[in-house]
XYZ file of C-alpha atoms in Angstrom:
781
model
C -0.146 -0.014 0.060
C 1.210 3.190 -1.080
C -0.437 6.003 0.810
C 0.524 9.300 2.664
C -0.050 9.158 6.355
C -3.690 10.171 7.528
C -3.817 13.558 9.636
C -5.145 12.488 13.244
C -7.512 15.504 13.376
C -9.646 17.328 10.555
C -11.639 20.192 9.993
C -15.163 19.511 9.095
C -17.111 22.207 7.205
C -20.128 21.130 8.651
C -19.186 22.585 11.799
C -18.585 25.948 10.274
C -22.092 25.795 8.504
C -23.699 25.076 11.986
C -21.809 27.863 13.612
C -23.040 30.276 10.536
C -26.417 29.138 11.481
C -26.378 29.846 15.078
C -25.152 33.222 14.280
C -27.787 34.098 12.043
C -30.246 32.597 14.747
C -28.893 35.087 17.211
C -29.176 37.930 14.740
C -32.859 36.906 14.320
C -33.492 36.476 18.056
C -31.925 40.171 18.610
C -34.312 41.700 15.718
C -37.525 39.654 16.988
C -38.436 42.092 19.605
C -38.460 45.122 17.231
C -40.753 43.413 14.797
C -42.929 41.106 17.076
C -42.970 43.236 20.397
C -46.530 41.714 21.198
C -45.616 38.300 20.669
C -42.539 38.317 22.871
C -44.264 40.287 25.761
C -47.196 37.742 25.714
C -44.674 34.757 25.426
C -42.896 36.044 28.526
C -46.334 36.714 30.317
C -47.355 32.999 29.572
C -44.453 31.584 30.762
C -44.363 33.532 34.052
C -47.816 32.546 34.469
C -47.246 29.091 33.932
C -44.203 28.882 36.324
C -46.314 30.624 38.827
C -49.095 27.840 38.760
C -46.624 25.041 38.840
C -46.237 22.875 42.267
C -43.523 24.755 44.467
C -42.207 21.434 45.631
C -41.598 20.293 41.993
C -39.957 23.304 41.065
C -37.580 23.110 44.024
C -36.876 19.542 43.248
C -35.946 20.388 39.520
C -33.931 23.028 40.750
C -31.911 20.894 43.074
C -31.635 18.025 40.319
C -30.399 20.634 37.898
C -27.965 21.927 40.098
C -26.404 18.519 40.659
C -26.948 17.436 37.202
C -25.378 20.298 35.070
C -21.906 20.015 36.995
C -21.837 16.138 37.872
C -22.965 14.526 34.649
C -20.203 16.098 32.556
C -17.559 15.047 35.189
C -18.745 11.593 35.028
C -18.595 11.428 31.339
C -15.226 13.229 31.423
C -13.888 10.263 33.892
C -15.326 7.690 31.642
C -13.483 9.230 28.670
C -10.250 9.370 30.382
C -10.465 5.765 31.251
C -11.181 4.799 27.929
C -8.062 6.682 26.768
C -10.140 9.460 24.945
C -8.914 12.318 26.953
C -8.544 14.577 23.703
C -12.398 14.814 23.456
C -12.593 16.159 26.983
C -9.849 18.464 26.343
C -11.762 19.960 23.352
C -14.858 20.165 25.507
C -13.300 22.227 27.968
C -11.821 24.572 25.525
C -15.350 24.898 24.092
C -16.658 25.528 27.565
C -13.976 28.216 28.549
C -14.772 29.890 25.292
C -18.427 29.974 26.027
C -17.873 31.413 29.616
C -15.529 34.192 28.129
C -18.432 35.103 25.850
C -20.927 35.197 28.530
C -18.732 37.555 30.392
C -17.966 39.830 27.299
C -21.659 39.817 26.687
C -22.173 40.840 30.353
C -19.256 43.611 30.026
C -20.750 44.971 26.819
C -24.420 45.088 28.329
C -23.224 47.096 31.516
C -21.340 49.721 29.479
C -23.164 50.025 26.405
C -26.533 48.935 27.133
C -28.110 48.752 23.416
C -31.600 48.912 23.517
C -31.934 45.867 20.928
C -30.148 43.794 23.310
C -31.952 44.616 26.494
C -35.251 44.213 24.851
C -34.347 40.808 23.216
C -32.752 39.121 26.179
C -35.055 40.733 29.053
C -32.119 42.840 30.698
C -34.597 45.068 32.419
C -36.775 42.376 33.723
C -34.019 40.385 35.248
C -31.453 42.967 36.354
C -28.562 40.701 35.699
C -27.068 38.891 32.800
C -30.116 36.943 31.130
C -27.598 34.731 29.828
C -26.896 32.019 32.571
C -23.132 31.572 32.921
C -23.681 28.133 34.268
C -25.733 26.567 31.353
C -23.809 28.330 28.449
C -20.348 26.396 29.223
C -22.120 23.119 29.445
C -23.975 23.370 26.600
C -20.732 24.387 24.601
C -19.108 21.516 26.238
C -21.830 18.961 25.297
C -21.523 20.310 21.619
C -17.961 19.909 21.533
C -17.289 16.518 22.917
C -19.706 14.719 20.196
C -22.292 12.435 21.693
C -23.659 11.186 18.530
C -24.151 7.336 18.693
C -24.486 7.492 22.611
C -28.123 8.105 22.864
C -28.174 7.652 26.807
C -25.550 10.099 27.569
C -27.246 12.464 25.160
C -30.558 12.188 27.180
C -28.852 12.481 30.485
C -26.826 15.472 29.597
C -29.702 17.431 27.803
C -32.067 16.424 30.307
C -29.894 18.497 33.002
C -29.349 21.045 31.072
C -33.288 21.400 30.251
C -33.724 21.198 34.176
C -31.016 24.029 34.780
C -33.035 26.341 32.075
C -36.130 25.681 33.795
C -34.956 26.447 37.287
C -33.208 29.735 36.227
C -36.473 30.798 34.390
C -38.538 29.789 37.645
C -35.988 31.990 39.515
C -36.611 34.630 37.451
C -32.713 34.769 36.485
C -33.555 34.774 32.804
C -36.197 34.987 30.445
C -37.263 32.822 27.491
C -35.754 34.401 25.069
C -32.578 34.656 27.144
C -32.563 30.799 27.388
C -32.942 30.496 23.339
C -29.719 32.850 23.441
C -28.145 30.737 25.953
C -28.494 27.632 23.846
C -27.294 29.381 20.551
C -24.213 31.119 22.285
C -23.200 27.714 23.717
C -23.728 25.702 20.453
C -21.827 28.491 18.589
C -18.843 28.275 21.022
C -18.893 24.571 20.645
C -18.969 24.428 16.700
C -16.501 27.207 16.429
C -14.105 25.217 18.867
C -14.589 21.812 17.201
C -13.736 23.572 13.634
C -10.938 25.530 14.919
C -9.208 22.593 16.945
C -10.532 19.745 14.565
C -12.289 16.337 15.173
C -10.525 13.099 15.250
C -10.516 11.705 11.369
C -13.069 9.336 10.727
C -12.059 8.297 7.340
C -11.144 4.836 6.879
C -7.379 4.419 5.737
C -5.912 2.380 2.479
C -6.132 -0.969 4.588
C -9.922 -0.564 5.288
C -10.288 -0.070 1.271
C -8.000 -3.163 0.615
C -10.192 -5.161 2.910
C -13.502 -3.817 1.369
C -12.277 -4.858 -2.122
C -11.203 -8.251 -0.932
C -14.578 -8.896 0.473
C -15.953 -8.171 -2.968
C -13.807 -10.931 -4.503
C -11.478 -8.417 -6.396
C -8.220 -9.709 -5.020
C -6.289 -6.480 -4.487
C -2.582 -6.935 -4.840
C -1.452 -3.204 -4.598
C -3.194 0.077 -3.834
C -1.838 3.411 -4.678
C -3.223 6.807 -3.601
C -3.339 9.325 -6.834
C -5.074 12.285 -5.698
C -3.517 15.285 -4.186
C -5.400 15.544 -0.891
C -7.724 18.373 -2.215
C -10.922 16.692 -3.880
C -13.880 16.072 -2.095
C -13.057 12.336 -2.496
C -10.183 10.159 -2.536
C -9.100 8.209 -5.665
C -6.772 5.197 -5.626
C -5.006 2.910 -8.345
C -5.566 -0.661 -7.232
C -3.878 -3.384 -8.870
C -5.488 -6.632 -8.721
C -4.784 -10.201 -10.132
C -7.354 -9.519 -13.246
C -6.706 -6.051 -14.113
C -6.233 -2.307 -12.739
C -8.994 -0.629 -10.987
C -9.616 3.196 -10.348
C -11.204 3.132 -6.853
C -12.917 6.432 -5.537
C -13.801 6.738 -1.810
C -16.433 9.096 -0.577
C -16.070 10.130 2.544
C -19.185 11.144 4.715
C -17.427 14.086 6.540
C -16.380 15.399 3.046
C -19.959 15.365 1.825
C -20.075 18.953 3.206
C -17.013 19.682 1.417
C -17.899 23.184 -0.846
C -21.197 23.356 0.960
C -21.488 27.117 0.837
C -20.254 27.192 -2.910
C -22.989 24.583 -3.890
C -25.760 26.502 -1.713
C -24.668 29.996 -3.293
C -24.535 28.623 -6.832
C -27.957 26.799 -6.565
C -29.511 29.904 -5.448
C -27.999 31.924 -8.204
C -28.407 29.706 -11.123
C -31.983 29.482 -12.606
C -30.857 26.245 -14.377
C -30.282 24.163 -11.326
C -32.826 21.493 -10.696
C -34.071 20.727 -7.482
C -31.466 18.949 -5.278
C -30.271 18.901 -1.933
C -26.956 20.923 -1.449
C -25.759 18.016 0.996
C -26.454 14.585 0.070
C -26.095 11.585 2.488
C -23.311 8.900 1.946
C -25.978 6.572 0.658
C -27.387 8.824 -1.526
C -24.283 10.004 -3.108
C -23.418 6.494 -3.815
C -26.573 5.485 -5.209
C -26.657 8.512 -7.588
C -23.099 8.031 -9.041
C -23.946 4.461 -9.477
C -27.087 5.315 -11.500
C -25.399 7.698 -13.650
C -22.555 5.169 -14.601
C -25.090 2.554 -15.412
C -27.379 5.170 -17.616
C -24.152 6.641 -19.285
C -22.931 2.769 -20.090
C -26.491 2.071 -21.348
C -26.319 5.079 -23.588
C -23.258 3.693 -25.251
C -20.746 6.334 -23.784
C -17.303 5.580 -23.909
C -16.911 5.818 -20.208
C -15.644 3.205 -17.552
C -18.075 0.787 -16.606
C -18.926 0.342 -12.829
C -17.385 -2.564 -11.378
C -18.483 -2.608 -7.955
C -19.726 -0.466 -4.829
C -19.592 -1.143 -1.338
C -19.729 0.478 2.009
C -16.295 0.750 4.067
C -17.327 0.788 7.626
C -19.915 3.367 8.434
C -17.989 6.557 7.418
C -17.059 6.010 3.863
C -18.169 3.883 0.539
C -16.327 3.093 -2.547
C -16.890 2.924 -6.205
C -14.635 0.682 -8.506
C -14.032 1.175 -12.331
C -11.681 -0.276 -14.858
C -8.307 1.846 -14.974
C -8.290 4.085 -18.393
C -4.850 5.016 -19.722
C -5.512 8.394 -20.726
C -4.382 11.805 -20.944
C -6.713 14.718 -19.910
C -7.348 16.942 -22.389
C -5.542 20.098 -21.002
C -2.285 17.724 -20.979
C -2.789 16.474 -24.438
C -0.046 17.701 -27.079
C -1.413 20.223 -29.675
C -0.512 17.537 -32.522
C -2.907 15.191 -30.902
C -5.821 17.615 -31.010
C -7.263 16.807 -34.500
C -10.601 17.689 -35.859
C -11.761 14.370 -35.589
C -10.945 13.870 -31.821
C -12.742 16.976 -31.326
C -15.871 15.746 -33.183
C -15.483 12.416 -31.316
C -15.785 14.434 -28.124
C -19.259 15.963 -29.363
C -20.373 12.416 -30.452
C -19.864 10.797 -27.019
C -21.854 14.031 -25.485
C -24.713 13.624 -27.841
C -24.965 9.822 -26.830
C -25.026 11.155 -23.380
C -27.889 13.745 -24.005
C -29.955 11.287 -26.136
C -30.758 9.555 -22.505
C -31.459 12.859 -20.976
C -28.301 12.820 -18.956
C -26.425 16.099 -18.356
C -22.816 15.655 -17.239
C -22.594 19.179 -15.466
C -18.913 19.111 -15.294
C -17.359 19.072 -18.699
C -14.128 20.778 -17.917
C -10.630 19.400 -19.368
C -10.286 16.888 -16.461
C -13.560 15.191 -17.472
C -12.297 14.300 -20.878
C -9.606 11.461 -21.254
C -8.047 10.600 -24.678
C -6.660 7.297 -25.317
C -5.026 6.373 -28.466
C -6.915 9.097 -30.395
C -10.408 8.496 -28.723
C -12.195 10.313 -25.969
C -13.350 8.942 -22.933
C -16.195 10.845 -20.717
C -15.445 10.500 -16.834
C -16.097 12.244 -13.706
C -19.922 11.871 -14.134
C -20.615 11.915 -10.126
C -22.197 15.369 -10.289
C -24.408 14.840 -13.101
C -28.341 14.388 -13.265
C -30.670 11.844 -14.496
C -33.678 13.225 -16.677
C -32.357 16.491 -17.288
C -34.319 19.539 -18.747
C -33.145 21.208 -22.071
C -31.729 23.866 -20.406
C -29.282 21.735 -18.580
C -28.226 19.655 -21.871
C -27.535 23.142 -23.460
C -25.357 24.319 -20.610
C -23.374 21.032 -21.097
C -22.891 21.854 -24.700
C -21.793 25.899 -23.828
C -19.637 24.109 -21.172
C -18.040 21.813 -23.805
C -17.689 24.696 -26.312
C -15.676 26.797 -23.689
C -13.546 23.865 -22.493
C -12.509 23.137 -26.216
C -12.140 26.702 -27.014
C -9.565 27.106 -24.226
C -7.410 24.420 -25.896
C -8.131 25.141 -29.715
C -9.578 28.541 -29.833
C -12.838 29.977 -30.639
C -12.524 29.466 -34.597
C -11.866 25.746 -34.644
C -14.236 25.165 -31.506
C -17.123 26.437 -33.202
C -16.263 24.803 -36.518
C -16.240 21.219 -35.077
C -19.008 21.931 -32.861
C -21.296 23.163 -36.057
C -20.456 19.995 -37.897
C -21.907 17.965 -34.973
C -24.808 20.392 -33.760
C -25.966 22.031 -36.849
C -26.526 25.976 -36.933
C -29.713 26.194 -34.674
C -28.293 24.300 -32.120
C -25.113 26.222 -31.921
C -26.810 29.463 -32.318
C -28.901 28.440 -29.048
C -25.665 28.346 -27.151
C -24.893 32.085 -27.694
C -26.714 33.354 -24.786
C -25.671 30.693 -22.540
C -22.211 31.519 -23.125
C -21.901 32.931 -19.507
C -19.349 32.537 -16.855
C -21.956 31.895 -14.332
C -23.141 28.857 -16.180
C -19.623 27.367 -16.523
C -17.619 25.259 -13.886
C -15.387 26.521 -11.217
C -12.413 25.278 -13.214
C -13.385 26.853 -16.477
C -14.080 30.261 -14.877
C -10.354 30.082 -13.566
C -8.826 29.424 -16.856
C -11.041 32.052 -18.473
C -9.506 34.909 -16.440
C -6.349 33.998 -18.106
C -8.253 34.285 -21.488
C -11.064 36.646 -20.752
C -12.091 37.268 -24.146
C -12.836 33.810 -25.146
C -16.668 33.700 -24.364
C -16.884 37.054 -26.820
C -14.820 35.480 -29.097
C -16.850 32.174 -29.514
C -20.127 34.268 -29.773
C -19.050 36.534 -32.335
C -17.589 33.433 -34.370
C -20.814 31.688 -34.237
C -22.800 34.890 -35.245
C -20.076 35.625 -38.185
C -20.709 31.891 -39.310
C -24.398 32.280 -39.063
C -25.521 35.796 -39.310
C -29.258 34.698 -40.116
C -30.036 33.090 -36.787
C -31.913 34.912 -34.165
C -30.244 34.769 -30.825
C -32.861 34.474 -27.787
C -31.681 36.098 -24.683
C -31.852 33.696 -21.765
C -31.281 34.704 -17.860
C -29.513 32.108 -16.143
C -28.834 34.271 -12.937
C -31.881 34.806 -10.407
C -29.381 37.593 -9.167
C -26.155 38.934 -9.073
C -23.875 39.629 -6.174
C -24.063 43.173 -6.669
C -27.646 42.968 -5.989
C -27.028 41.715 -2.542
C -24.571 44.239 -1.821
C -27.289 46.821 -3.264
C -29.893 45.655 -0.743
C -27.576 45.702 2.129
C -26.174 49.172 1.155
C -29.839 50.565 0.564
C -30.568 49.231 4.060
C -27.608 50.940 5.847
C -27.920 54.008 4.048
C -31.572 54.426 4.934
C -30.714 53.587 8.380
C -27.975 56.384 8.605
C -30.384 58.791 6.790
C -33.299 58.002 9.034
C -31.045 58.493 12.266
C -29.916 61.897 10.786
C -33.637 62.873 10.158
C -34.834 61.910 13.682
C -35.564 64.719 15.821
C -35.726 67.294 13.179
C -38.806 69.469 12.766
C -38.845 69.200 8.869
C -42.498 70.251 8.573
C -41.906 73.631 10.216
C -39.081 74.221 7.715
C -40.810 73.305 4.582
C -44.040 75.390 5.629
C -41.627 78.373 5.759
C -39.509 77.707 2.345
C -39.324 80.163 -0.255
C -40.620 78.072 -3.191
C -39.301 80.672 -5.819
C -35.950 79.068 -5.087
C -37.398 75.680 -5.413
C -38.624 76.747 -8.921
C -35.266 77.788 -9.998
C -33.855 74.482 -8.775
C -36.532 72.757 -10.961
C -35.164 74.374 -14.006
C -31.563 73.847 -13.059
C -32.592 70.133 -12.680
C -34.195 70.175 -16.084
C -31.265 71.653 -17.607
C -29.049 68.948 -16.575
C -30.793 66.488 -18.719
C -29.856 68.546 -21.915
C -26.357 68.918 -20.647
C -26.087 64.971 -20.390
C -27.529 64.413 -23.733
C -24.962 67.226 -24.985
C -22.050 65.170 -23.335
C -23.465 61.968 -25.499
C -23.791 63.886 -28.561
C -20.347 65.423 -28.225
C -18.372 62.131 -28.006
C -20.185 60.263 -30.724
C -18.773 61.224 -34.343
C -22.261 60.311 -35.747
C -25.281 62.527 -35.480
C -27.795 62.031 -32.828
C -31.266 63.732 -32.593
C -31.244 66.386 -29.852
C -34.466 65.633 -28.177
C -34.399 61.926 -28.466
C -30.900 61.860 -26.874
C -32.379 64.128 -24.015
C -35.546 61.553 -23.642
C -32.738 58.833 -22.932
C -31.482 60.895 -20.355
C -34.767 60.945 -18.825
C -34.979 57.151 -19.129
C -31.627 56.686 -17.508
C -33.140 58.462 -14.521
C -35.909 55.978 -14.241
C -33.258 52.979 -14.508
C -31.555 54.244 -11.580
C -34.272 53.168 -9.398
C -33.010 49.560 -9.804
C -29.166 49.999 -10.626
C -26.203 52.255 -9.402
C -26.175 55.501 -10.888
C -23.063 54.877 -12.930
C -24.002 51.631 -14.111
C -27.605 52.870 -15.517
C -26.302 55.498 -17.666
C -23.574 53.784 -19.184
C -25.894 50.732 -19.983
C -28.859 53.102 -21.223
C -26.401 55.172 -23.533
C -24.789 52.404 -24.819
C -28.019 50.705 -25.842
C -29.148 53.759 -27.373
C -26.254 54.183 -29.586
C -26.355 50.714 -30.802
C -29.984 51.308 -31.684
C -29.034 54.611 -33.399
C -26.733 52.229 -36.061
C -23.472 52.681 -34.073
C -21.737 49.369 -33.734
C -21.162 47.778 -30.339
C -17.359 48.227 -30.018
C -17.554 52.193 -31.205
C -20.692 52.590 -28.893
C -19.106 51.448 -25.687
C -15.946 53.553 -26.654
C -18.101 56.514 -27.025
C -19.875 56.069 -23.646
C -16.485 55.164 -22.209
C -14.648 58.285 -23.620
C -17.557 60.610 -21.989
C -16.845 59.016 -18.965
C -13.228 59.076 -18.712
C -13.515 62.922 -19.712
C -15.912 63.352 -17.167
C -14.159 61.836 -14.501
C -10.993 64.074 -15.330
C -13.241 67.338 -15.481
C -14.675 66.180 -12.211
C -11.396 66.075 -10.308
C -10.049 69.219 -11.872
C -13.350 70.881 -10.705
C -13.077 69.400 -7.338
C -9.352 70.434 -6.916
C -10.256 74.031 -8.357
C -13.046 74.702 -6.050
C -11.255 73.325 -3.082
C -8.367 75.349 -3.591
C -10.780 78.546 -3.914
C -12.588 77.510 -0.989
C -9.703 77.585 1.008
C -8.493 80.937 -0.141
C -11.818 82.739 0.441
C -11.031 84.743 3.148
C -9.643 88.225 2.763
C -6.880 87.581 5.144
C -6.099 84.325 3.600
C -3.046 83.337 1.598
C -4.084 81.983 -1.968
C -3.447 78.430 -0.701
C -5.980 75.661 -0.582
C -7.578 74.258 2.743
C -5.594 72.181 5.125
C -8.371 69.460 5.164
C -8.329 68.864 1.172
C -4.885 68.904 1.368
C -5.053 66.030 4.130
C -7.585 64.096 2.301
C -5.451 64.376 -1.248
C -2.207 63.071 0.547
C -4.641 60.284 2.114
C -5.858 59.226 -1.206
C -2.621 59.642 -2.734
C -0.840 57.423 -0.088
C -3.835 54.798 -0.515
C -3.225 54.901 -4.473
C 0.476 54.400 -3.827
C 0.291 51.499 -1.586
C -2.120 49.744 -4.145
C 0.262 50.469 -6.900
C 2.974 48.968 -5.198
C 1.131 45.689 -4.695
C 1.550 43.722 -7.937
C -1.463 41.669 -8.147
C -3.431 44.826 -7.435
C -1.318 46.761 -9.931
C -2.065 44.291 -12.725
C -5.709 43.931 -11.827
C -6.637 47.459 -11.794
C -4.557 47.847 -15.225
C -6.433 45.098 -16.621
C -9.739 46.442 -15.575
C -8.859 49.937 -16.798
C -7.756 48.612 -20.335
C -10.842 46.553 -20.516
C -13.094 49.629 -19.421
C -11.263 52.163 -21.720
C -10.635 50.067 -24.471
C -11.095 51.724 -27.736
C -11.447 55.216 -26.019
C -8.505 56.935 -27.589
C -9.589 56.317 -31.117
C -12.949 57.774 -30.462
C -11.472 60.696 -28.708
C -9.286 61.352 -31.809
C -12.548 60.986 -34.138
C -14.391 63.814 -31.846
C -11.004 66.318 -31.593
C -11.033 66.350 -35.488
C -14.331 68.169 -35.312
C -14.335 71.556 -33.198
C -18.182 71.439 -33.083
C -18.097 68.056 -31.298
C -15.310 69.177 -28.938
C -17.155 72.212 -27.929
C -20.471 70.226 -27.506
C -18.972 67.607 -25.373
C -16.868 69.944 -23.131
C -19.839 72.436 -23.031
C -22.148 69.531 -21.886
C -19.896 68.093 -19.394
C -19.404 71.763 -17.814
C -22.999 72.631 -17.959
C -24.094 69.273 -16.246
C -22.000 70.216 -13.204
C -23.233 73.816 -13.401
C -26.808 73.026 -13.604
C -26.597 70.517 -10.500
C -24.480 73.316 -8.457
C -27.268 75.682 -9.158
C -30.136 73.339 -8.120
C -28.234 72.461 -4.855
C -27.699 76.215 -4.075
C -31.224 77.144 -4.905
C -32.549 74.248 -2.487
C -30.157 75.782 0.125
C -31.548 79.330 -0.190
C -35.205 77.827 -0.169
C -34.651 77.432 3.385
C -32.922 80.633 4.240
C -29.344 79.189 4.215
C -26.403 80.735 2.160
C -23.112 79.658 1.282
C -20.396 80.290 -1.114
C -21.060 79.152 -4.475
C -17.286 77.668 -4.543
C -18.199 75.901 -1.087
C -21.722 74.433 -2.537
C -19.538 73.470 -5.684
C -17.238 71.372 -3.483
C -20.023 69.720 -1.589
C -21.941 68.750 -4.650
C -18.497 67.420 -6.324
C -17.748 65.066 -3.158
C -21.296 63.841 -2.726
C -21.595 62.898 -6.851
C -18.178 61.093 -6.625
C -19.645 58.869 -3.328
C -22.907 58.339 -5.093
C -21.345 57.180 -8.310
C -19.228 54.946 -6.282
C -21.875 53.504 -3.980
C -23.507 50.257 -5.114
C -27.125 51.373 -4.006
C -29.637 52.233 -6.622
C -28.812 55.856 -7.802
C -26.542 56.359 -4.929
C -29.707 56.342 -2.650
C -28.626 57.143 0.947
C -24.732 57.597 0.263
C -25.406 61.149 -1.751
C -27.960 62.304 1.208
C -25.419 61.278 3.948
C -22.607 63.039 2.168
C -24.382 66.131 1.162
C -25.793 66.918 4.747
C -22.498 66.111 6.228
C -20.790 68.410 3.852
C -23.221 71.161 4.136
C -23.039 70.720 7.946
C -19.298 71.196 7.871
C -19.423 74.202 5.350
C -21.570 75.833 8.178
C -25.026 75.267 7.629
C -27.366 74.246 10.514
C -28.376 70.535 10.574
C -31.953 71.088 9.885
C -31.374 73.454 7.099
C -28.879 71.192 5.330
C -31.318 68.245 5.682
C -34.120 70.084 4.265
C -31.970 71.322 1.335
C -30.589 67.809 0.413
C -34.087 66.415 0.746
C -35.393 69.056 -1.738
C -32.246 68.801 -4.089
C -32.832 64.869 -4.157
C -36.501 65.555 -4.787
C -35.870 67.779 -7.782
C -32.976 65.723 -9.293
C -33.776 62.054 -8.201
C -37.263 61.616 -7.389
C -39.500 63.916 -9.812
C -37.618 62.528 -13.081
C -38.963 59.241 -12.457
C -42.444 59.413 -13.818
C -41.108 61.267 -16.894
C -38.266 58.893 -17.126
C -40.659 55.817 -16.928
C -42.833 57.407 -19.974
C -39.757 57.961 -21.946
C -38.338 54.453 -21.273
C -41.485 52.935 -22.542
C -41.811 55.396 -25.601
C -38.219 54.802 -26.749
C -38.819 51.036 -26.576
C -41.835 51.277 -28.489
C -39.965 53.094 -31.334
C -37.301 50.595 -31.149
C -34.619 53.426 -29.745
C -33.717 51.355 -26.547
């Protein structure tokens, strides 16, 4: 037997998953009183009434039993483990108990010093007058969790019974509340699971000797066993030499069934094509699934190793044995071996698999072996039986990307066309998305980021007559989660700023003539934005239709960040107006780049003038601005000094502004376009500054025009960078803070910012919606 030594302890991802679940439960527990005040109050009343009606003798007996049991039962179990030479289990349990006790002490100290209302409401601090999390129960719960009593039902019943009696005694004595007991349980469990994950658990995986014994019981007569994986996959693999032939043996370990659990759960939520299935399979279920897939593939005539035998290896693992195939994985195959016949042979094997409605779901390079010029499909463990059309098409898109990584887009499309036909190949265009591909393929695409676009373009070039139907594979994008979280945080910050302000009085006394001026300035900003787009496009664009597009972009801001919505809408509009996709993206990128440069220059200039606005001041910028600029410069310098960060930024910038310079050269050759572009960029800033200044004056405030410009430029930059829709929350917070620092009262600054956002963000939504649908009906968007 040739096998590296097994580690004595391993980290089980299931423990981390359970710890996260406990943490989420604690968060929900703390939020419960805020949303269900009557329910929690009624629960406390019912518990108190029930304990008062219980016989005093029984309650006293339960308290005495719990007091002895909570301490005595763990000690007896510890003595039993020490006698059986299993003392390490007790050491881990004591470490968990100490961690839980430290958490309770820290919670007690935090409540005494900070006393947040949400904690006191949830745990009943005001009722009990002392820590509502019993310091004697939490360590015991953590101890019981960490010592792993699975398989010992009697010990489990005794220990959890003692803990339950202890909780009841604390509740009767008024030392805790019902929610406090739930928090006690969750904190103890959390400490136990985190300790288990940190220190590891005894390795339950059977060694190679157990695998040999299982193979011998199957009558395969193994002679030599050699470990062939690198220790990282979710299952072990061995090359086994028997009297008759060589076998590839794969071992499924029970503890590794949770390997990659978070990734599978996240992918299952995001990808619409996922069929309903469990993120965590039992050992028996995994064994049956892979066996069934192997039999189905063999019955379909696919060239794949035929399953020889299956068997459980003890209670913690199972094995599957296949005939050994001497093949070379596709990524390692020499270029001269990548013939067109081989590529079409791979497609034939996939077609045979799909005829039986079996999806492979993992067709990266490692799933294709080549033996004497013939392809074999392996790694069917993650496939699906009775797969739908979408899963089968995703398989085809995955294989097209895998082959494209080896032979390029042109050969991959040409050989796929010979096997699939024009219609099937055209149906793969919308499925060539990273989210549909395997993790290994996505990692390879980071080194060749243009492959998917090249595959799509090659298909459309070969078959220009096919119609591409859009397919939405993602239920949501990660940026959507960030937007929701960011919007919630921003709303919380904004509402906290509005609390205690008498805004009604201020609005009643406002001078609405200034508000009318602000409304006019807000309308001018849409004309200025249209001028920006028209100035950076050498082709002629109609003015009022372009203005309508800017109104449509204001409607899209409700569901997308400010910078993303404008870029997407304008790029789509240019394409509809006959501009090719590449130049359209380059034109919008050019406008964004020039706008960014002018924005920075105006911010520096206005900050410079604001710092020198006093008559007795020298002509020098403000110290605050200089400190901010120095801090930003230091941060950028540190980022540029780190190689991976520098390369990442350079790659993103090249991708974002590729093709910008040629479009700028085209624009510079036309003085009228230059004047329109620069005039629109400056007019856009002036219009927003006038709108903000008018909003301030509507409520009796007054600031220098340069100070208002600095506040606007800073708030607009933060709003563009914020992931929330339209910069919601981030813009308001930045503007209110900036105006307050500039000298306005908080009430006036808050009212002015709310009016400014009403004029520039909320009022344009309705005309933006109308413009959006009108442009869509006219095929302009």
